[in-house]
Amino acid sequence: LLREIREEIGEVKTDAWILADRMALEYPERKILHLGFVSRYLSGEIVLSSEHEDYRWMTLEEIEKSDECGEWLKRFVKSAADRLKEHEHLDDAKRIFADFENYRRRQEERVKELSMICSERFAQDLIPVVDNFRAASVHVPEESRNGSWMTGITYIGKQLDAVLEEHGIVSFEAKEGEMFDPYLHEAIGRKDGEESSEGGRIAEVLQPGYKMGARVIRPAKV
């Protein structure tokens, strides 16, 4: 059918599919089986072949009222119109499904974003507690460092780190001697003789930094 369309009206863009409807016409000398196709004109200039002189568009209502059109043609056109409505409903369903998928993806992104915001706020509240815990651990008397009490304290510190990691928050250590990076490090002072921390090297690390993925929640204090 698509080949025949191109031969009769030029290189227009169409699609086509067969109708479920069919009709057999009995004549004295032969029997003709009509198979119906429906084709949608999509785009392109209509150029008639030498076999035709003119063409016109007709609506379903015009065809149904026309004396020029036979009953078999009216039946096929009505069947084609019904099929087109089915496809329109199917297209509507596809659009609704696509809109829903887009909505679902947007909601998933919003949930992820909200989760990251909540985790970041949680980290901002918990990280100072971890800092104080580590600072207190440093000042444990020497005679208690190898005791069971210190072992328990160390285990609690590991639990705090594990809680942060469960929320995607990990600490990173700055190293003495490496280049200062304003994205990763916060300079709270500088050595005598250093004009600026920008472009300099880290002399001392005071607190570790924390990241959530590639995002720096708190830079390391140096």
XYZ file of N, CA and C in Angstrom:
666
model
N 0.825 -1.202 0.000
C 0.000 0.000 0.000
C 0.861 1.255 0.000
N 1.915 1.278 0.776
C 2.786 2.454 0.817
C 3.442 2.682 -0.543
N 3.834 1.619 -1.202
C 4.404 1.754 -2.551
C 3.375 2.330 -3.505
N 2.146 1.845 -3.434
C 1.077 2.323 -4.310
C 0.781 3.804 -4.051
N 0.801 4.202 -2.779
C 0.567 5.610 -2.436
C 1.625 6.498 -3.085
N 2.884 6.070 -3.011
C 3.973 6.864 -3.605
C 3.793 6.981 -5.119
N 3.335 5.905 -5.753
C 3.140 5.939 -7.205
C 2.009 6.882 -7.599
N 0.977 6.990 -6.773
C -0.209 7.762 -7.141
C -0.132 9.225 -6.724
N 0.438 9.520 -5.550
C 0.396 10.909 -5.049
C 1.767 11.445 -4.640
N 2.846 10.764 -4.988
C 4.180 11.301 -4.737
C 4.794 10.825 -3.438
N 5.950 11.408 -3.128
C 6.743 10.979 -1.970
C 6.249 11.646 -0.687
N 5.013 11.381 -0.349
C 4.483 11.909 0.908
C 4.813 10.937 2.041
N 4.806 11.469 3.243
C 5.088 10.638 4.407
C 3.764 10.144 4.986
N 3.612 8.843 5.047
C 2.386 8.231 5.567
C 2.739 7.006 6.390
N 1.755 6.512 7.102
C 1.879 5.179 7.686
C 0.610 4.411 7.297
N 0.608 3.126 7.503
C -0.553 2.333 7.084
C -0.587 1.030 7.864
N -1.780 0.575 8.134
C -1.950 -0.761 8.701
C -3.290 -1.319 8.236
N -3.387 -2.615 8.223
C -4.571 -3.271 7.666
C -5.719 -3.227 8.669
N -6.927 -3.072 8.153
C -8.123 -3.115 8.979
C -8.545 -4.560 9.207
N -9.212 -4.769 10.302
C -9.758 -6.108 10.548
C -10.952 -6.369 9.628
N -11.540 -5.272 9.148
C -12.735 -5.392 8.314
C -12.354 -5.832 6.893
N -13.176 -6.618 6.269
C -13.022 -7.029 4.874
C -14.405 -7.299 4.284
N -14.481 -7.226 2.968
C -15.777 -7.386 2.329
C -15.630 -8.157 1.021
N -16.495 -9.109 0.802
C -16.515 -9.879 -0.445
C -17.694 -9.420 -1.284
N -17.393 -9.054 -2.535
C -18.439 -8.623 -3.466
C -18.599 -9.677 -4.555
N -19.824 -10.096 -4.748
C -20.125 -11.126 -5.744
C -20.567 -10.466 -7.053
N -19.930 -10.862 -8.145
C -20.328 -10.428 -9.485
C -20.628 -11.677 -10.320
N -21.382 -11.517 -11.429
C -21.705 -12.698 -12.254
C -20.472 -13.453 -12.720
N -19.450 -12.732 -13.101
C -18.278 -13.396 -13.677
C -17.134 -13.592 -12.676
N -17.217 -12.937 -11.516
C -16.101 -13.079 -10.570
C -16.532 -12.648 -9.157
N -15.674 -12.962 -8.217
C -15.866 -12.564 -6.822
C -14.649 -11.723 -6.395
N -14.901 -10.581 -5.798
C -13.816 -9.685 -5.387
C -13.805 -9.584 -3.860
N -12.644 -9.813 -3.299
C -12.471 -9.661 -1.848
C -11.765 -8.335 -1.591
N -12.433 -7.425 -0.925
C -11.856 -6.129 -0.581
C -11.215 -6.218 0.809
N -9.952 -5.858 0.876
C -9.246 -5.753 2.152
C -9.027 -4.274 2.438
N -9.433 -3.839 3.617
C -9.320 -2.419 3.944
C -8.016 -2.092 4.654
N -7.408 -0.979 4.235
C -6.245 -0.420 4.928
C -6.604 0.987 5.383
N -5.988 1.417 6.443
C -6.103 2.820 6.844
C -4.705 3.417 6.809
N -4.599 4.589 6.212
C -3.303 5.256 6.094
C -3.445 6.699 6.561
N -2.517 7.163 7.359
C -2.540 8.545 7.825
C -1.546 9.383 7.025
N -2.030 10.490 6.490
C -1.146 11.438 5.813
C -0.414 12.229 6.894
N 0.908 12.225 6.847
C 1.707 12.883 7.876
C 2.328 14.182 7.380
N 2.940 14.151 6.188
C 3.558 15.370 5.667
C 3.959 15.142 4.213
N 4.391 16.219 3.564
C 4.862 16.118 2.190
C 3.861 16.680 1.193
N 4.376 17.101 0.032
C 3.538 17.673 -1.013
C 2.904 16.562 -1.848
N 1.608 16.683 -2.070
C 0.892 15.705 -2.886
C 1.082 16.061 -4.361
N 1.672 15.145 -5.112
C 1.891 15.323 -6.559
C 1.228 14.152 -7.265
N 0.160 14.435 -7.997
C -0.609 13.367 -8.641
C 0.159 12.766 -9.816
N -0.031 11.470 -10.015
C 0.551 10.807 -11.173
C -0.268 11.166 -12.417
N 0.211 10.723 -13.582
C -0.475 11.024 -14.845
C -1.824 10.322 -14.955
N -2.097 9.398 -14.053
C -3.362 8.673 -14.098
C -4.517 9.476 -13.487
N -4.199 10.607 -12.845
C -5.233 11.358 -12.119
C -5.239 12.821 -12.538
N -6.399 13.445 -12.402
C -6.538 14.860 -12.733
C -6.731 15.736 -11.508
N -7.302 15.196 -10.439
C -7.626 16.030 -9.287
C -7.772 15.155 -8.043
N -7.747 15.783 -6.876
C -8.026 15.083 -5.630
C -8.690 16.070 -4.673
N -9.345 15.539 -3.675
C -9.911 16.406 -2.628
C -9.986 15.622 -1.322
N -9.999 16.371 -0.226
C -10.162 15.773 1.091
C -11.649 15.716 1.430
N -12.077 14.641 2.056
C -13.469 14.489 2.469
C -13.518 13.985 3.902
N -14.411 14.547 4.678
C -14.606 14.087 6.053
C -15.470 12.827 6.048
N -15.509 12.160 7.193
C -16.356 10.973 7.338
C -17.815 11.333 7.074
N -18.252 12.475 7.610
C -19.647 12.882 7.429
C -19.960 13.136 5.951
N -19.021 13.751 5.229
C -19.230 14.011 3.807
C -19.324 12.714 3.005
N -18.488 11.757 3.360
C -18.505 10.469 2.656
C -19.822 9.737 2.920
N -20.260 9.779 4.177
C -21.494 9.080 4.524
C -22.707 9.679 3.801
N -22.672 10.979 3.499
C -23.801 11.643 2.835
C -23.650 11.677 1.306
N -22.484 11.288 0.800
C -22.213 11.420 -0.626
C -22.881 10.301 -1.430
N -23.446 10.670 -2.579
C -23.991 9.675 -3.500
C -22.910 9.080 -4.390
N -21.740 9.727 -4.414
C -20.639 9.233 -5.241
C -19.986 7.998 -4.642
N -20.075 7.864 -3.328
C -19.371 6.780 -2.633
C -20.306 5.590 -2.446
N -19.816 4.412 -2.794
C -20.595 3.196 -2.622
C -20.685 2.787 -1.164
N -21.606 1.872 -0.883
C -21.802 1.420 0.490
C -20.561 0.724 1.044
N -19.899 -0.036 0.190
C -18.694 -0.729 0.657
C -17.621 0.276 1.071
N -17.502 1.405 0.311
C -16.517 2.432 0.661
C -16.896 3.113 1.970
N -18.165 3.427 2.141
C -18.618 4.065 3.382
C -18.334 3.163 4.579
N -18.551 1.859 4.365
C -18.295 0.910 5.456
C -16.820 0.884 5.822
N -15.969 0.860 4.803
C -14.531 0.844 5.080
C -14.060 2.134 5.740
N -14.570 3.264 5.268
C -14.160 4.549 5.846
C -14.607 4.652 7.297
N -15.827 4.184 7.580
C -16.298 4.180 8.982
C -15.418 3.287 9.835
N -15.051 2.131 9.315
C -14.175 1.216 10.046
C -12.806 1.853 10.272
N -12.297 2.579 9.248
C -11.009 3.261 9.369
C -11.064 4.354 10.425
N -12.205 5.100 10.443
C -12.356 6.158 11.447
C -12.355 5.572 12.860
N -13.020 4.430 13.031
C -13.025 3.774 14.347
C -11.618 3.339 14.742
N -10.878 2.812 13.760
C -9.514 2.375 14.059
C -8.629 3.568 14.456
N -8.804 4.693 13.779
C -8.020 5.878 14.107
C -8.314 6.369 15.523
N -9.595 6.283 15.915
C -9.945 6.671 17.278
C -9.258 5.769 18.287
N -9.195 4.471 17.966
C -8.501 3.534 18.856
C -7.037 3.924 18.999
N -6.418 4.285 17.861
C -5.009 4.675 17.920
C -4.826 5.987 18.662
N -5.793 6.902 18.515
C -5.711 8.152 19.259
C -5.769 7.888 20.757
N -6.673 6.977 21.153
C -6.754 6.612 22.571
C -5.456 5.957 23.028
N -4.883 5.118 22.149
C -3.620 4.472 22.494
C -2.509 5.507 22.623
N -2.491 6.473 21.694
C -1.489 7.545 21.783
C -1.667 8.347 23.061
N -2.939 8.619 23.419
C -3.201 9.342 24.670
C -2.681 8.551 25.861
N -2.919 7.239 25.827
C -2.441 6.390 26.927
C -0.916 6.402 27.001
N -0.270 6.379 25.823
C 1.192 6.426 25.804
C 1.705 7.750 26.354
N 1.028 8.851 25.980
C 1.446 10.154 26.494
C 1.266 10.239 27.998
N 0.123 9.696 28.479
C -0.121 9.705 29.920
C 0.949 8.883 30.640
N 1.280 7.724 30.065
C 2.313 6.878 30.675
C 3.666 7.587 30.679
N 3.995 8.255 29.551
C 5.265 8.981 29.471
C 5.293 10.117 30.491
N 4.163 10.830 30.626
C 4.087 11.910 31.625
C 4.262 11.353 33.032
N 3.637 10.189 33.268
C 3.774 9.575 34.591
C 5.219 9.165 34.863
N 5.887 8.602 33.836
C 7.282 8.202 34.012
C 8.156 9.411 34.314
N 7.906 10.520 33.601
C 8.657 11.752 33.873
C 8.386 12.247 35.289
N 7.102 12.194 35.698
C 6.748 12.604 37.059
C 7.432 11.712 38.090
N 7.435 10.387 37.825
C 8.070 9.455 38.765
C 9.561 9.739 38.902
N 10.227 10.017 37.753
C 11.652 10.319 37.808
C 11.913 11.616 38.572
N 11.057 12.621 38.319
C 11.227 13.882 39.046
C 11.045 13.681 40.540
N 10.054 12.850 40.915
C 9.825 12.582 42.331
C 10.994 11.839 42.946
N 11.566 10.887 42.200
C 12.723 10.152 42.709
C 13.900 11.103 42.938
N 14.088 12.051 41.992
C 15.166 13.028 42.156
C 14.908 13.914 43.367
N 13.649 14.296 43.570
C 13.321 15.139 44.723
C 13.540 14.389 46.036
N 13.159 13.095 46.036
C 13.373 12.291 47.241
C 14.868 12.174 47.540
N 15.680 11.940 46.474
C 17.125 11.866 46.675
C 17.681 13.179 47.204
N 17.191 14.281 46.605
C 17.671 15.594 47.035
C 17.287 15.867 48.488
N 16.037 15.527 48.844
C 15.589 15.712 50.221
C 16.385 14.840 51.176
N 16.673 13.602 50.748
C 17.466 12.704 51.578
C 18.865 13.253 51.811
N 19.458 13.831 50.756
C 20.799 14.416 50.903
C 20.768 15.617 51.840
N 19.710 16.437 51.732
C 19.595 17.601 52.617
C 19.470 17.154 54.067
N 18.619 16.139 54.304
C 18.444 15.631 55.665
C 19.740 15.028 56.201
N 20.445 14.266 55.348
C 21.704 13.657 55.777
C 22.744 14.722 56.084
N 22.761 15.781 55.265
C 23.735 16.848 55.486
C 23.447 17.573 56.803
N 22.168 17.829 57.071
C 21.821 18.483 58.343
C 22.155 17.580 59.530
N 21.890 16.283 59.341
C 22.237 15.320 60.388
C 23.742 15.341 60.642
N 24.527 15.382 59.552
C 25.986 15.397 59.686
C 26.467 16.659 60.383
N 25.866 17.791 60.019
C 26.281 19.056 60.634
C 26.019 19.060 62.131
N 24.995 18.316 62.582
C 24.721 18.224 64.016
C 25.636 17.218 64.712
N 25.963 16.120 63.994
C 26.719 15.044 64.632
C 28.226 15.259 64.570
N 28.729 15.873 63.516
C 30.183 16.021 63.350
C 30.830 16.759 64.528
N 30.254 17.850 65.054
C 30.872 18.480 66.240
C 30.954 17.540 67.437
N 29.958 16.649 67.586
C 30.007 15.667 68.682
C 31.184 14.720 68.468
N 31.399 14.282 67.211
C 32.527 13.404 66.896
C 33.845 14.130 67.158
N 33.916 15.411 66.789
C 35.130 16.190 67.039
C 35.437 16.256 68.536
N 34.422 16.540 69.341
C 34.630 16.633 70.790
C 35.018 15.278 71.372
N 34.422 14.216 70.828
C 34.755 12.874 71.309
C 36.225 12.577 71.026
N 36.690 12.890 69.815
C 38.095 12.637 69.472
C 39.032 13.507 70.304
N 38.622 14.762 70.508
C 39.468 15.646 71.315
C 39.591 15.134 72.743
N 38.477 14.625 73.284
C 38.515 14.077 74.643
C 39.372 12.818 74.702
N 39.344 12.007 73.621
C 40.128 10.770 73.607
C 41.624 11.053 73.624
N 42.017 12.180 73.047
C 43.439 12.531 73.006
C 43.988 12.796 74.406
N 43.120 13.298 75.295
C 43.573 13.687 76.638
C 43.364 12.602 77.681
N 43.179 11.373 77.241
C 43.074 10.257 78.188
C 44.440 10.039 78.841
N 44.491 9.859 80.165
C 45.779 9.622 80.840
C 46.533 8.439 80.226
N 47.847 8.546 80.236
C 48.688 7.527 79.602
C 48.464 6.152 80.207
N 48.253 6.083 81.522
C 48.105 4.788 82.179
C 46.783 4.105 81.822
N 45.832 4.863 81.227
C 44.537 4.278 80.873
C 44.403 3.937 79.393
N 45.418 4.257 78.605
C 45.294 4.097 77.157
C 45.162 2.643 76.716
N 45.745 1.725 77.443
C 45.704 0.307 77.056
C 44.680 -0.490 77.840
N 43.857 0.176 78.626
C 42.876 -0.517 79.437
C 41.591 -0.821 78.672
N 40.753 -1.641 79.306
C 39.477 -2.019 78.685
C 38.561 -0.809 78.526
N 38.674 0.158 79.419
C 37.848 1.367 79.330
C 38.154 2.113 78.026
N 39.421 2.238 77.689
C 39.807 2.929 76.455
C 39.377 2.128 75.230
N 39.428 0.807 75.353
C 38.968 -0.042 74.236
C 37.495 0.217 73.942
N 36.707 0.339 75.012
C 35.286 0.632 74.830
C 35.058 1.996 74.216
N 35.828 2.979 74.660
C 35.712 4.339 74.119
C 36.056 4.347 72.628
N 37.120 3.613 72.256
C 37.522 3.530 70.843
C 36.429 2.896 70.003
N 35.766 1.882 70.562
C 34.679 1.212 69.839
C 33.504 2.173 69.610
N 33.224 3.007 70.606
C 32.145 3.989 70.452
C 32.490 4.975 69.331
N 33.748 5.378 69.262
C 34.178 6.276 68.193
C 33.977 5.650 66.819
N 34.286 4.357 66.716
C 34.082 3.665 65.438
C 32.593 3.588 65.098
N 31.751 3.425 66.107
C 30.311 3.397 65.873
C 29.817 4.742 65.325
N 30.345 5.822 65.874
C 29.962 7.155 65.384
C 30.346 7.310 63.912
N 31.557 6.869 63.561
C 31.989 6.940 62.155
C 31.098 6.075 61.269
N 30.701 4.885 61.791
C 29.854 3.988 61.001
C 28.478 4.600 60.751
N 27.944 5.315 61.748
C 26.642 5.973 61.578
C 26.720 7.011 60.461
N 27.810 7.782 60.443
C 27.983 8.776 59.388
C 28.096 8.097 58.017
N 28.867 7.012 57.959
C 29.054 6.308 56.683
C 27.739 5.733 56.162
N 26.867 5.297 57.070
C 25.560 4.780 56.655
C 24.744 5.852 55.936
N 25.012 7.103 56.245
C 24.333 8.220 55.595
C 25.162 8.792 54.444
N 26.189 8.045 54.015
C 27.001 8.475 52.876
C 27.997 9.561 53.207
N 28.324 9.722 54.490
C 29.226 10.796 54.925
C 30.528 10.173 55.397
N 31.613 10.551 54.780
C 32.919 9.987 55.126
C 33.900 11.126 55.409
N 34.830 10.830 56.298
C 35.848 11.832 56.631
C 37.021 11.706 55.664
N 37.729 12.791 55.463
C 38.962 12.752 54.677
C 40.023 13.549 55.428
N 41.212 13.015 55.388
C 42.310 13.621 56.127
C 43.154 14.494 55.223
N 43.434 15.696 55.653
C 44.459 16.504 54.993
C 45.818 16.018 55.489
N 46.853 16.226 54.699
C 48.182 15.756 55.077
C 49.151 16.919 55.119
N 49.991 16.876 56.118
C 51.013 17.912 56.230
C 51.953 17.852 55.030
N 52.222 18.994 54.451
C 53.130 19.072 53.314
C 52.441 19.100 51.973
N 51.144 18.689 51.901
C 50.458 18.738 50.613
C 49.971 20.150 50.322
N 49.661 20.405 49.062
C 49.251 21.733 48.650
C 47.890 22.087 49.250
N 47.742 23.340 49.651
C 46.493 23.829 50.190
C 45.456 23.941 49.070
N 44.273 23.403 49.309
C 43.174 23.455 48.347
C 41.987 24.139 49.027
N 41.615 25.353 48.599
C 40.530 26.070 49.281
C 39.188 25.350 49.211
N 39.039 24.424 48.255
C 37.793 23.673 48.172
C 37.729 22.596 49.258
N 38.903 22.046 49.624
C 38.955 20.957 50.598
C 39.402 21.411 51.981
N 40.124 22.514 52.043
C 40.757 22.924 53.299
C 40.295 24.307 53.730
N 40.266 24.499 55.050
C 39.986 25.810 55.627
C 41.195 26.222 56.461
N 41.839 27.292 56.061
C 43.022 27.758 56.782
C 42.582 28.664 57.916
N 42.942 28.301 59.151
C 42.576 29.126 60.293
C 43.788 29.905 60.820
N 44.906 29.759 60.119
C 46.113 30.503 60.493
C 47.221 30.183 59.518
N 48.346 30.889 59.672
C 49.487 30.609 58.815
C 50.774 30.809 59.613
N 51.809 30.170 59.135
C 53.104 30.282 59.802
C 53.704 31.656 59.566
N 54.527 32.076 60.476
C 55.239 33.341 60.292
C 56.093 33.256 59.037
N 56.047 34.306 58.232
C 56.821 34.337 56.995
C 56.012 33.933 55.792
N 54.844 33.287 55.999
C 53.979 32.923 54.890
C 53.072 34.102 54.572
N 53.078 34.576 53.341
C 52.248 35.711 52.968
C 50.773 35.330 52.888
N 50.483 34.131 52.411
C 49.093 33.706 52.245
C 49.033 32.203 52.227
N 47.885 31.668 52.678
C 47.691 30.217 52.610
C 47.381 29.767 51.192
N 46.913 30.699 50.336
C 46.575 30.340 48.962
C 47.837 29.917 48.215
N 47.826 28.722 47.667
C 48.975 28.252 46.908
C 50.098 27.717 47.772
N 49.940 27.800 49.112
C 50.979 27.294 50.001
C 50.774 25.834 50.333
N 51.570 25.353 51.279
C 51.475 23.961 51.710
C 50.959 23.886 53.135
N 50.332 22.753 53.446
C 49.734 22.575 54.764
C 50.836 22.298 55.780
N 50.835 23.101 56.842
C 51.850 22.947 57.886
C 51.352 22.051 59.019
N 50.046 22.118 59.323
C 49.505 21.343 60.439
C 48.021 21.085 60.188
N 47.560 19.903 60.549
C 46.152 19.528 60.397
C 45.502 19.544 61.774
N 44.399 20.305 61.900
C 43.718 20.435 63.183
C 42.450 19.588 63.261
N 41.716 19.503 62.171
C 40.495 18.696 62.149
C 40.317 18.078 60.769
N 39.812 16.844 60.705
C 39.545 16.240 59.391
C 38.323 16.894 58.730
N 38.224 16.738 57.430
C 37.055 17.225 56.710
C 36.073 16.097 56.470
N 34.892 16.449 55.954
C 33.858 15.450 55.682
C 33.241 15.714 54.310
N 32.939 14.602 53.604
C 32.321 14.673 52.285
C 31.063 13.812 52.245
N 30.139 14.209 51.366
C 29.007 13.357 51.001
C 29.065 13.209 49.494
N 29.586 12.084 49.027
C 29.856 11.933 47.602
C 30.976 12.891 47.211
N 30.734 13.710 46.201
C 31.730 14.696 45.785
C 31.555 16.021 46.507
N 30.497 16.167 47.283
C 30.191 17.431 47.969
C 30.923 17.512 49.303
N 31.605 18.606 49.529
C 32.305 18.827 50.797
C 31.331 19.427 51.796
N 31.067 18.691 52.877
C 30.169 19.194 53.918
C 30.921 20.120 54.858
N 32.144 19.702 55.204
C 32.989 20.555 56.037
C 34.426 20.386 55.604
N 35.107 21.466 55.244
C 36.505 21.349 54.852
C 37.381 21.003 56.053
N 38.515 20.405 55.759
C 39.478 20.094 56.826
C 40.113 21.396 57.325
N 40.228 21.525 58.650
C 40.814 22.733 59.237
C 42.324 22.542 59.339
N 43.065 23.501 58.749
C 44.539 23.391 58.716
C 45.144 24.724 59.116
